């Protein structure tokens, strides 16, 4: 499960037990930090923590701040300056050199639009969404908190907001979704200024494993750890069954030519052909050619296997477009010296991640600029 899913699951458990809780959200980072804006943790009244807002250096003090805000029943913004070597509260010489804004929001179970309910809404969607968290760097002002979730077309749910503020959030939410990039904005009206973090939300990666061998078992487990939705399809009921593929993994027994009948393909759907049956893999590859949605098709096996596939497709008069050639990765995976099934799985998942995020997969030590784009943390100034 993804971290947000774990937090929502814990929230529902606490709600059923009527145990008070509070949500902490990183709403802005200036400089370096282990976790970026959008990191969250849920704290219950007994001090139990689900999720994380740092690598562990902030959680101790954040727990105290959370319990204080929970008792006060009011939203609270707290600033952590990890560049201050004399700060004894969070520990000196942490090395992050960042200024981190954390918003604490007590959860009201009677409010159907409380922050956790709004976050639950987006985890249940299969489309890109945006969540708006409104705060104020002037800590004497009201901290509105998690206020609105929206898809590309409209507000899905949220708090009652002034019309001008809500419209501005909707416009920026559409931009965030279309550009696939979270943003920060400073929204100024005649009366006050609001700061807002609008976080992009992508539904989970859908990983379809064509083949239910032992290596697919391991790859499915690894993908599940990432919170990806895994589907395994194979024609052999002795291999494709829930005894071998546990958890949330969907298992489909099917002929190769019917593989896609029960699979909804979108731009987060990635396929790995790994049945160890040449004809089975080739049949599924034919189905995937020309599909505009799927961004990734991996083929397990040596290069000569892929070349044979291309030759047979050509002999059948099937032309593989440049778009398809670009999305086919054969042999599948990154070159990391993988030998065992687990190592091969790691190389496959890393390659898929790099494709979906449009990253080079080069070592970070080769970067001369910061790991994260510093300009992305700047507030866009907007007058309403």
mmCIF file of C-alpha atoms in Angstrom:
data_model
loop_
_atom_site.group_PDB
_atom_site.id
_atom_site.type_symbol
_atom_site.label_atom_id
_atom_site.label_comp_id
_atom_site.label_asym_id
_atom_site.label_seq_id
_atom_site.Cartn_x
_atom_site.Cartn_y
_atom_site.Cartn_z
ATOM 1 C CA UNK A 1 0.000 0.000 0.000
ATOM 2 C CA UNK A 2 1.106 3.551 -0.671
ATOM 3 C CA UNK A 3 1.766 5.764 2.337
ATOM 4 C CA UNK A 4 -1.406 7.789 1.794
ATOM 5 C CA UNK A 5 -3.476 4.593 1.632
ATOM 6 C CA UNK A 6 -1.917 3.462 4.910
ATOM 7 C CA UNK A 7 -2.755 6.806 6.527
ATOM 8 C CA UNK A 8 -6.369 6.670 5.346
ATOM 9 C CA UNK A 9 -6.706 3.072 6.535
ATOM 10 C CA UNK A 10 -5.423 4.114 9.975
ATOM 11 C CA UNK A 11 -7.773 7.109 10.004
ATOM 12 C CA UNK A 12 -10.769 4.859 9.371
ATOM 13 C CA UNK A 13 -9.644 2.520 12.142
ATOM 14 C CA UNK A 14 -9.281 5.407 14.618
ATOM 15 C CA UNK A 15 -12.627 6.831 13.561
ATOM 16 C CA UNK A 16 -14.350 3.507 14.233
ATOM 17 C CA UNK A 17 -12.753 3.462 17.696
ATOM 18 C CA UNK A 18 -13.530 7.147 18.337
ATOM 19 C CA UNK A 19 -9.846 7.848 19.031
ATOM 20 C CA UNK A 20 -8.923 11.475 18.392
ATOM 21 C CA UNK A 21 -6.215 12.172 15.803
ATOM 22 C CA UNK A 22 -4.462 14.966 13.943
ATOM 23 C CA UNK A 23 -2.942 15.190 10.466
ATOM 24 C CA UNK A 24 0.462 16.786 9.862
ATOM 25 C CA UNK A 25 1.328 17.882 6.323
ATOM 26 C CA UNK A 26 4.520 19.369 4.903
ATOM 27 C CA UNK A 27 3.136 22.338 2.959
ATOM 28 C CA UNK A 28 6.373 23.992 1.829
ATOM 29 C CA UNK A 29 10.122 23.367 1.770
ATOM 30 C CA UNK A 30 12.790 25.943 1.071
ATOM 31 C CA UNK A 31 16.177 24.360 0.501
ATOM 32 C CA UNK A 32 16.841 20.681 1.146
ATOM 33 C CA UNK A 33 14.738 18.176 3.033
ATOM 34 C CA UNK A 34 14.433 14.388 3.105
ATOM 35 C CA UNK A 35 10.675 14.643 2.475
ATOM 36 C CA UNK A 36 9.109 17.160 0.144
ATOM 37 C CA UNK A 37 5.841 19.078 0.342
ATOM 38 C CA UNK A 38 2.942 16.651 0.489
ATOM 39 C CA UNK A 39 4.527 14.301 3.024
ATOM 40 C CA UNK A 40 2.021 13.464 5.754
ATOM 41 C CA UNK A 41 1.710 11.696 9.057
ATOM 42 C CA UNK A 42 -1.276 10.907 11.232
ATOM 43 C CA UNK A 43 -0.916 11.102 15.022
ATOM 44 C CA UNK A 44 -3.486 9.681 17.420
ATOM 45 C CA UNK A 45 -4.184 10.962 20.925
ATOM 46 C CA UNK A 46 -1.908 8.288 22.415
ATOM 47 C CA UNK A 47 1.086 9.444 20.380
ATOM 48 C CA UNK A 48 1.083 6.677 17.776
ATOM 49 C CA UNK A 49 2.361 7.821 14.372
ATOM 50 C CA UNK A 50 1.405 6.605 10.901
ATOM 51 C CA UNK A 51 3.398 8.006 7.974
ATOM 52 C CA UNK A 52 6.349 10.386 8.142
ATOM 53 C CA UNK A 53 7.199 14.024 7.433
ATOM 54 C CA UNK A 54 10.987 13.593 7.545
ATOM 55 C CA UNK A 55 13.669 10.963 7.808
ATOM 56 C CA UNK A 56 13.061 10.871 11.557
ATOM 57 C CA UNK A 57 14.682 14.118 12.673
ATOM 58 C CA UNK A 58 11.432 16.090 12.991
ATOM 59 C CA UNK A 59 9.026 13.464 14.258
ATOM 60 C CA UNK A 60 9.917 13.806 17.943
ATOM 61 C CA UNK A 61 9.161 17.515 18.187
ATOM 62 C CA UNK A 62 6.344 17.232 15.647
ATOM 63 C CA UNK A 63 4.667 14.682 17.911
ATOM 64 C CA UNK A 64 4.671 17.180 20.783
ATOM 65 C CA UNK A 65 3.357 19.945 18.526
ATOM 66 C CA UNK A 66 0.690 17.619 17.169
ATOM 67 C CA UNK A 67 -0.627 16.644 20.591
ATOM 68 C CA UNK A 68 -0.658 20.295 21.653
ATOM 69 C CA UNK A 69 -2.671 21.317 18.580
ATOM 70 C CA UNK A 70 -4.970 18.319 19.095
ATOM 71 C CA UNK A 71 -5.762 19.486 22.626
ATOM 72 C CA UNK A 72 -6.337 23.041 21.386
ATOM 73 C CA UNK A 73 -8.471 21.754 18.483
ATOM 74 C CA UNK A 74 -7.102 24.339 16.074
ATOM 75 C CA UNK A 75 -4.956 24.229 12.961
ATOM 76 C CA UNK A 76 -1.366 25.244 13.590
ATOM 77 C CA UNK A 77 1.553 26.024 11.254
ATOM 78 C CA UNK A 78 5.025 25.199 12.561
ATOM 79 C CA UNK A 79 8.339 26.169 10.954
ATOM 80 C CA UNK A 80 11.399 23.915 11.224
ATOM 81 C CA UNK A 81 14.738 25.395 10.166
ATOM 82 C CA UNK A 82 17.185 22.517 9.735
ATOM 83 C CA UNK A 83 19.860 24.906 8.506
ATOM 84 C CA UNK A 84 20.130 26.426 11.996
ATOM 85 C CA UNK A 85 22.981 24.549 13.673
ATOM 86 C CA UNK A 86 22.116 26.155 17.017
ATOM 87 C CA UNK A 87 18.545 24.823 17.028
ATOM 88 C CA UNK A 88 18.563 22.375 19.931
ATOM 89 C CA UNK A 89 14.871 21.537 19.561
ATOM 90 C CA UNK A 90 15.198 19.430 16.425
ATOM 91 C CA UNK A 91 18.899 18.692 16.828
ATOM 92 C CA UNK A 92 21.924 20.552 15.557
ATOM 93 C CA UNK A 93 23.884 19.809 12.395
ATOM 94 C CA UNK A 94 21.246 17.717 10.657
ATOM 95 C CA UNK A 95 22.777 18.560 7.314
ATOM 96 C CA UNK A 96 19.502 19.089 5.442
ATOM 97 C CA UNK A 97 19.797 22.879 5.260
ATOM 98 C CA UNK A 98 16.118 23.471 4.656
ATOM 99 C CA UNK A 99 13.198 25.442 6.053
ATOM 100 C CA UNK A 100 10.158 23.214 6.387
ATOM 101 C CA UNK A 101 6.589 24.401 6.962
ATOM 102 C CA UNK A 102 4.353 21.798 8.628
ATOM 103 C CA UNK A 103 0.619 22.261 9.046
ATOM 104 C CA UNK A 104 -1.180 20.409 11.856
ATOM 105 C CA UNK A 105 -4.926 19.806 11.426
ATOM 106 C CA UNK A 106 -7.047 18.171 14.172
ATOM 107 C CA UNK A 107 -9.573 15.786 12.643
ATOM 108 C CA UNK A 108 -13.276 16.297 13.318
ATOM 109 C CA UNK A 109 -15.038 12.995 12.637
ATOM 110 C CA UNK A 110 -18.411 14.741 12.350
ATOM 111 C CA UNK A 111 -17.142 16.817 9.407
ATOM 112 C CA UNK A 112 -17.641 14.960 6.135
ATOM 113 C CA UNK A 113 -15.059 17.239 4.513
ATOM 114 C CA UNK A 114 -12.335 16.915 7.125
ATOM 115 C CA UNK A 115 -8.789 16.596 5.689
ATOM 116 C CA UNK A 116 -8.683 12.798 5.881
ATOM 117 C CA UNK A 117 -12.081 12.462 4.210
ATOM 118 C CA UNK A 118 -10.901 14.702 1.380
ATOM 119 C CA UNK A 119 -7.740 12.628 0.998
ATOM 120 C CA UNK A 120 -9.815 9.445 1.067
ATOM 121 C CA UNK A 121 -11.784 10.823 -1.870
ATOM 122 C CA UNK A 122 -8.724 11.098 -4.080
ATOM 123 C CA UNK A 123 -7.414 7.640 -3.170
ATOM 124 C CA UNK A 124 -10.687 6.188 -4.457
ATOM 125 C CA UNK A 125 -10.373 7.847 -7.867
ATOM 126 C CA UNK A 126 -8.750 6.387 -10.974
ATOM 127 C CA UNK A 127 -7.995 9.762 -12.546
ATOM 128 C CA UNK A 128 -5.387 12.458 -11.834
ATOM 129 C CA UNK A 129 -6.515 14.883 -9.153
ATOM 130 C CA UNK A 130 -5.278 17.861 -7.158
ATOM 131 C CA UNK A 131 -5.627 18.637 -3.450
ATOM 132 C CA UNK A 132 -5.346 22.209 -2.178
ATOM 133 C CA UNK A 133 -3.940 22.980 1.276
ATOM 134 C CA UNK A 134 -4.393 26.637 2.275
ATOM 135 C CA UNK A 135 -2.154 28.134 4.958
ATOM 136 C CA UNK A 136 -0.722 31.456 6.056
ATOM 137 C CA UNK A 137 2.919 32.207 6.800
ATOM 138 C CA UNK A 138 1.618 34.819 9.223
ATOM 139 C CA UNK A 139 0.939 32.388 12.058
ATOM 140 C CA UNK A 140 -1.427 34.839 13.768
ATOM 141 C CA UNK A 141 -3.858 34.347 10.879
ATOM 142 C CA UNK A 142 -6.331 31.507 10.387
ATOM 143 C CA UNK A 143 -4.925 28.350 8.831
ATOM 144 C CA UNK A 144 -7.669 27.001 6.548
ATOM 145 C CA UNK A 145 -5.839 23.752 5.871
ATOM 146 C CA UNK A 146 -6.826 20.992 3.441
ATOM 147 C CA UNK A 147 -9.679 22.696 1.646
ATOM 148 C CA UNK A 148 -10.432 21.309 -1.799
ATOM 149 C CA UNK A 149 -9.945 18.269 -4.009
ATOM 150 C CA UNK A 150 -10.617 18.549 -7.712
ATOM 151 C CA UNK A 151 -10.274 16.643 -10.939
ATOM 152 C CA UNK A 152 -9.614 18.195 -14.321
ATOM 153 C CA UNK A 153 -13.178 19.385 -14.711
ATOM 154 C CA UNK A 154 -14.586 20.424 -11.344
ATOM 155 C CA UNK A 155 -14.394 20.426 -7.581
ATOM 156 C CA UNK A 156 -15.105 16.967 -6.244
ATOM 157 C CA UNK A 157 -15.477 17.953 -2.605
ATOM 158 C CA UNK A 158 -14.173 20.464 -0.111
ATOM 159 C CA UNK A 159 -14.839 23.113 2.489
ATOM 160 C CA UNK A 160 -17.030 26.165 2.048
ATOM 161 C CA UNK A 161 -14.655 28.804 0.665
ATOM 162 C CA UNK A 162 -15.118 32.366 -0.588
ATOM 163 C CA UNK A 163 -16.103 32.249 -4.270
ATOM 164 C CA UNK A 164 -13.014 34.062 -5.526
ATOM 165 C CA UNK A 165 -10.688 31.803 -3.568
ATOM 166 C CA UNK A 166 -12.454 28.631 -4.688
ATOM 167 C CA UNK A 167 -12.413 29.674 -8.339
ATOM 168 C CA UNK A 168 -8.712 30.500 -8.137
ATOM 169 C CA UNK A 169 -8.012 27.086 -6.569
ATOM 170 C CA UNK A 170 -9.983 25.337 -9.301
ATOM 171 C CA UNK A 171 -8.077 27.139 -12.058
ATOM 172 C CA UNK A 172 -4.717 26.302 -10.480
ATOM 173 C CA UNK A 173 -5.846 22.712 -9.830
ATOM 174 C CA UNK A 174 -6.541 22.221 -13.530
ATOM 175 C CA UNK A 175 -3.082 23.584 -14.330
ATOM 176 C CA UNK A 176 -1.482 21.217 -11.829
ATOM 177 C CA UNK A 177 -3.289 18.236 -13.344
ATOM 178 C CA UNK A 178 -2.568 19.201 -16.956
ATOM 179 C CA UNK A 179 1.094 19.974 -16.280
ATOM 180 C CA UNK A 180 1.521 17.045 -13.866
ATOM 181 C CA UNK A 181 3.371 19.270 -11.427
ATOM 182 C CA UNK A 182 2.448 20.460 -7.941
ATOM 183 C CA UNK A 183 2.645 24.197 -7.304
ATOM 184 C CA UNK A 184 2.697 26.878 -4.618
ATOM 185 C CA UNK A 185 0.708 30.093 -4.946
ATOM 186 C CA UNK A 186 0.271 33.327 -3.030
ATOM 187 C CA UNK A 187 -3.321 34.428 -3.569
ATOM 188 C CA UNK A 188 -4.096 38.026 -2.613
ATOM 189 C CA UNK A 189 -7.563 39.524 -2.244
ATOM 190 C CA UNK A 190 -8.579 42.982 -1.052
ATOM 191 C CA UNK A 191 -8.864 41.638 2.493
ATOM 192 C CA UNK A 192 -6.073 39.087 2.975
ATOM 193 C CA UNK A 193 -3.362 36.901 1.479
ATOM 194 C CA UNK A 194 -3.579 33.121 1.313
ATOM 195 C CA UNK A 195 -0.697 30.768 0.657
ATOM 196 C CA UNK A 196 -1.614 27.491 -0.960
ATOM 197 C CA UNK A 197 0.081 24.222 -1.787
ATOM 198 C CA UNK A 198 -1.707 22.413 -4.620
ATOM 199 C CA UNK A 199 -0.500 18.847 -4.793
ATOM 200 C CA UNK A 200 -0.807 16.683 -7.852
ATOM 201 C CA UNK A 201 -2.191 13.206 -7.284
ATOM 202 C CA UNK A 202 -1.629 10.392 -9.728
ATOM 203 C CA UNK A 203 -3.518 7.120 -9.356
ATOM 204 C CA UNK A 204 -1.346 4.070 -8.729
ATOM 205 C CA UNK A 205 0.733 2.571 -11.492
ATOM 206 C CA UNK A 206 -1.030 -0.420 -13.029
ATOM 207 C CA UNK A 207 1.509 -3.155 -13.650
ATOM 208 C CA UNK A 208 0.337 -6.039 -15.836
ATOM 209 C CA UNK A 209 2.549 -9.112 -15.729
ATOM 210 C CA UNK A 210 1.974 -11.421 -18.657
ATOM 211 C CA UNK A 211 3.166 -14.690 -17.208
ATOM 212 C CA UNK A 212 2.791 -16.237 -13.766
ATOM 213 C CA UNK A 213 6.148 -17.890 -13.238
ATOM 214 C CA UNK A 214 8.251 -17.777 -10.095
ATOM 215 C CA UNK A 215 9.995 -14.596 -11.253
ATOM 216 C CA UNK A 216 6.603 -12.927 -11.734
ATOM 217 C CA UNK A 217 5.748 -13.822 -8.130
ATOM 218 C CA UNK A 218 8.745 -11.865 -6.881
ATOM 219 C CA UNK A 219 8.149 -8.931 -9.224
ATOM 220 C CA UNK A 220 4.507 -8.728 -8.089
ATOM 221 C CA UNK A 221 5.601 -8.608 -4.443
ATOM 222 C CA UNK A 222 8.130 -5.869 -5.161
ATOM 223 C CA UNK A 223 5.576 -3.779 -7.070
ATOM 224 C CA UNK A 224 3.081 -4.224 -4.257
ATOM 225 C CA UNK A 225 5.600 -2.659 -1.865
ATOM 226 C CA UNK A 226 5.570 0.427 -4.101
ATOM 227 C CA UNK A 227 1.793 0.616 -3.875
ATOM 228 C CA UNK A 228 1.306 -0.329 -7.526
ATOM 229 C CA UNK A 229 -1.789 -2.207 -8.629
ATOM 230 C CA UNK A 230 -0.647 -5.537 -10.024
ATOM 231 C CA UNK A 231 -2.466 -7.794 -12.465
ATOM 232 C CA UNK A 232 -1.082 -11.188 -13.434
ATOM 233 C CA UNK A 233 -2.385 -12.929 -16.527
ATOM 234 C CA UNK A 234 -1.509 -16.424 -17.714
ATOM 235 C CA UNK A 235 -3.186 -19.364 -19.388
ATOM 236 C CA UNK A 236 -2.064 -21.883 -16.770
ATOM 237 C CA UNK A 237 -4.317 -22.252 -13.710
ATOM 238 C CA UNK A 238 -1.525 -24.161 -11.988
ATOM 239 C CA UNK A 239 0.531 -20.958 -12.073
ATOM 240 C CA UNK A 240 -2.039 -18.169 -12.133
ATOM 241 C CA UNK A 241 -3.847 -18.542 -8.824
ATOM 242 C CA UNK A 242 -4.292 -16.656 -5.539
ATOM 243 C CA UNK A 243 -2.249 -19.207 -3.624
ATOM 244 C CA UNK A 244 0.833 -18.105 -5.556
ATOM 245 C CA UNK A 245 -0.084 -14.423 -5.888
ATOM 246 C CA UNK A 246 -1.393 -13.162 -2.561
ATOM 247 C CA UNK A 247 -2.485 -9.749 -1.374
ATOM 248 C CA UNK A 248 -4.280 -7.290 -3.622
ATOM 249 C CA UNK A 249 -2.842 -8.760 -6.817
ATOM 250 C CA UNK A 250 -5.501 -9.516 -9.457
ATOM 251 C CA UNK A 251 -5.040 -12.868 -11.198
ATOM 252 C CA UNK A 252 -6.585 -13.595 -14.602
ATOM 253 C CA UNK A 253 -6.508 -16.966 -16.374
ATOM 254 C CA UNK A 254 -6.855 -16.344 -20.080
ATOM 255 C CA UNK A 255 -5.769 -17.216 -23.568
ATOM 256 C CA UNK A 256 -3.165 -14.776 -24.912
ATOM 257 C CA UNK A 257 -5.493 -13.333 -27.546
ATOM 258 C CA UNK A 258 -8.035 -12.477 -24.825
ATOM 259 C CA UNK A 259 -5.554 -10.914 -22.401
ATOM 260 C CA UNK A 260 -6.859 -7.356 -22.684
ATOM 261 C CA UNK A 261 -10.560 -8.167 -22.392
ATOM 262 C CA UNK A 262 -10.622 -7.698 -18.626
ATOM 263 C CA UNK A 263 -7.947 -5.019 -18.357
ATOM 264 C CA UNK A 264 -8.698 -1.302 -18.480
ATOM 265 C CA UNK A 265 -5.664 0.392 -20.038
ATOM 266 C CA UNK A 266 -4.753 4.006 -19.293
ATOM 267 C CA UNK A 267 -1.589 6.105 -19.301
ATOM 268 C CA UNK A 268 -0.471 4.512 -16.033
ATOM 269 C CA UNK A 269 -0.743 0.935 -17.371
ATOM 270 C CA UNK A 270 2.619 -0.778 -17.882
ATOM 271 C CA UNK A 271 3.082 -4.268 -19.312
ATOM 272 C CA UNK A 272 5.884 -6.779 -18.813
ATOM 273 C CA UNK A 273 5.788 -9.816 -21.111
ATOM 274 C CA UNK A 274 7.450 -12.588 -19.116
ATOM 275 C CA UNK A 275 5.536 -15.813 -19.746
ATOM 276 C CA UNK A 276 8.695 -17.630 -20.907
ATOM 277 C CA UNK A 277 6.543 -18.726 -23.844
ATOM 278 C CA UNK A 278 7.598 -17.033 -27.069
ATOM 279 C CA UNK A 279 4.260 -17.402 -28.867
ATOM 280 C CA UNK A 280 2.265 -16.270 -25.829
ATOM 281 C CA UNK A 281 4.365 -13.117 -25.465
ATOM 282 C CA UNK A 282 4.180 -12.396 -29.189
ATOM 283 C CA UNK A 283 0.394 -12.745 -29.225
ATOM 284 C CA UNK A 284 0.021 -10.231 -26.389
ATOM 285 C CA UNK A 285 2.521 -7.871 -28.013
ATOM 286 C CA UNK A 286 0.336 -7.788 -31.139
ATOM 287 C CA UNK A 287 -2.607 -6.712 -28.983
ATOM 288 C CA UNK A 288 -0.620 -3.876 -27.446
ATOM 289 C CA UNK A 289 0.756 -2.446 -30.687
ATOM 290 C CA UNK A 290 -1.039 0.731 -31.672
ATOM 291 C CA UNK A 291 -2.524 1.301 -28.223
ATOM 292 C CA UNK A 292 -2.038 5.029 -27.562
ATOM 293 C CA UNK A 293 -2.396 4.829 -23.794
ATOM 294 C CA UNK A 294 0.119 2.408 -22.378
ATOM 295 C CA UNK A 295 3.507 4.125 -21.876
ATOM 296 C CA UNK A 296 5.626 1.020 -21.335
ATOM 297 C CA UNK A 297 5.951 -2.481 -22.769
ATOM 298 C CA UNK A 298 8.806 -4.582 -21.399
ATOM 299 C CA UNK A 299 9.838 -7.911 -22.896
ATOM 300 C CA UNK A 300 11.848 -10.335 -20.797
ATOM 301 C CA UNK A 301 14.558 -12.224 -22.634
ATOM 302 C CA UNK A 302 17.556 -11.622 -24.877
ATOM 303 C CA UNK A 303 17.747 -9.144 -27.722
ATOM 304 C CA UNK A 304 17.591 -11.917 -30.316
ATOM 305 C CA UNK A 305 14.129 -12.859 -29.026
ATOM 306 C CA UNK A 306 12.893 -9.318 -29.619
ATOM 307 C CA UNK A 307 14.525 -9.191 -33.055
ATOM 308 C CA UNK A 308 12.810 -12.447 -33.983
ATOM 309 C CA UNK A 309 9.489 -10.929 -32.917
ATOM 310 C CA UNK A 310 10.031 -7.883 -35.113
ATOM 311 C CA UNK A 311 10.954 -10.095 -38.077
ATOM 312 C CA UNK A 312 7.838 -12.248 -37.652
ATOM 313 C CA UNK A 313 5.653 -9.172 -37.338
ATOM 314 C CA UNK A 314 7.155 -7.810 -40.546
ATOM 315 C CA UNK A 315 6.563 -11.129 -42.322
ATOM 316 C CA UNK A 316 2.887 -10.874 -41.310
ATOM 317 C CA UNK A 317 2.701 -7.359 -42.710
ATOM 318 C CA UNK A 318 2.453 -5.754 -39.280
ATOM 319 C CA UNK A 319 4.362 -2.478 -39.178
ATOM 320 C CA UNK A 320 5.588 -1.404 -35.757
ATOM 321 C CA UNK A 321 5.314 2.377 -35.473
ATOM 322 C CA UNK A 322 8.045 4.600 -34.089
ATOM 323 C CA UNK A 323 5.772 5.373 -31.142
ATOM 324 C CA UNK A 324 5.518 1.688 -30.323
ATOM 325 C CA UNK A 325 9.250 1.114 -30.793
ATOM 326 C CA UNK A 326 9.927 3.925 -28.328
ATOM 327 C CA UNK A 327 7.719 2.399 -25.636
ATOM 328 C CA UNK A 328 8.984 -1.182 -26.092
ATOM 329 C CA UNK A 329 11.871 -2.026 -23.756
ATOM 330 C CA UNK A 330 13.609 -5.206 -24.838
ATOM 331 C CA UNK A 331 15.542 -6.599 -23.147
ATOM 332 C CA UNK A 332 13.540 -5.265 -20.213
ATOM 333 C CA UNK A 333 15.180 -3.457 -17.291
ATOM 334 C CA UNK A 334 18.176 -1.290 -16.486
ATOM 335 C CA UNK A 335 21.763 -2.552 -16.638
ATOM 336 C CA UNK A 336 22.620 -2.968 -12.952
ATOM 337 C CA UNK A 337 24.250 -6.390 -13.082
ATOM 338 C CA UNK A 338 21.015 -8.178 -12.159
ATOM 339 C CA UNK A 339 21.181 -11.973 -11.994
ATOM 340 C CA UNK A 340 18.602 -13.248 -9.503
ATOM 341 C CA UNK A 341 14.829 -12.831 -9.975
ATOM 342 C CA UNK A 342 14.743 -10.189 -7.221
ATOM 343 C CA UNK A 343 17.596 -8.243 -8.809
ATOM 344 C CA UNK A 344 15.944 -8.462 -12.222
ATOM 345 C CA UNK A 345 12.690 -7.265 -10.670
ATOM 346 C CA UNK A 346 14.511 -4.281 -9.197
ATOM 347 C CA UNK A 347 15.953 -3.368 -12.596
ATOM 348 C CA UNK A 348 12.515 -3.643 -14.228
ATOM 349 C CA UNK A 349 10.717 -1.493 -11.661
ATOM 350 C CA UNK A 350 13.468 1.120 -11.742
ATOM 351 C CA UNK A 351 13.181 1.355 -15.518
ATOM 352 C CA UNK A 352 9.400 1.715 -15.375
ATOM 353 C CA UNK A 353 9.721 4.443 -12.735
ATOM 354 C CA UNK A 354 12.216 6.347 -14.885
ATOM 355 C CA UNK A 355 9.940 6.110 -17.934
ATOM 356 C CA UNK A 356 6.849 7.304 -16.088
ATOM 357 C CA UNK A 357 8.703 10.245 -14.539
ATOM 358 C CA UNK A 358 10.691 11.001 -17.701
ATOM 359 C CA UNK A 359 13.993 10.741 -15.845
ATOM 360 C CA UNK A 360 17.345 9.517 -17.162
ATOM 361 C CA UNK A 361 18.011 6.925 -14.414
ATOM 362 C CA UNK A 362 21.602 8.189 -14.188
ATOM 363 C CA UNK A 363 23.404 8.298 -10.821
ATOM 364 C CA UNK A 364 22.483 11.331 -8.734
ATOM 365 C CA UNK A 365 26.184 11.958 -8.130
ATOM 366 C CA UNK A 366 26.410 13.043 -11.765
ATOM 367 C CA UNK A 367 23.936 15.884 -11.255
ATOM 368 C CA UNK A 368 25.447 19.320 -10.838
ATOM 369 C CA UNK A 369 22.139 20.931 -9.879
ATOM 370 C CA UNK A 370 19.932 20.156 -6.842
ATOM 371 C CA UNK A 371 18.051 16.854 -6.808
ATOM 372 C CA UNK A 372 14.740 18.733 -6.844
ATOM 373 C CA UNK A 373 14.002 21.779 -8.991
ATOM 374 C CA UNK A 374 14.371 24.752 -6.646
ATOM 375 C CA UNK A 375 12.150 26.960 -8.833
ATOM 376 C CA UNK A 376 9.244 24.590 -8.177
ATOM 377 C CA UNK A 377 9.185 25.774 -4.547
ATOM 378 C CA UNK A 378 8.609 29.399 -5.438
ATOM 379 C CA UNK A 379 5.214 30.972 -4.749
ATOM 380 C CA UNK A 380 3.322 32.184 -7.813
ATOM 381 C CA UNK A 381 1.828 35.559 -6.950
ATOM 382 C CA UNK A 382 -1.815 35.911 -7.992
ATOM 383 C CA UNK A 383 -4.128 38.853 -7.288
ATOM 384 C CA UNK A 384 -7.809 37.945 -7.112
#
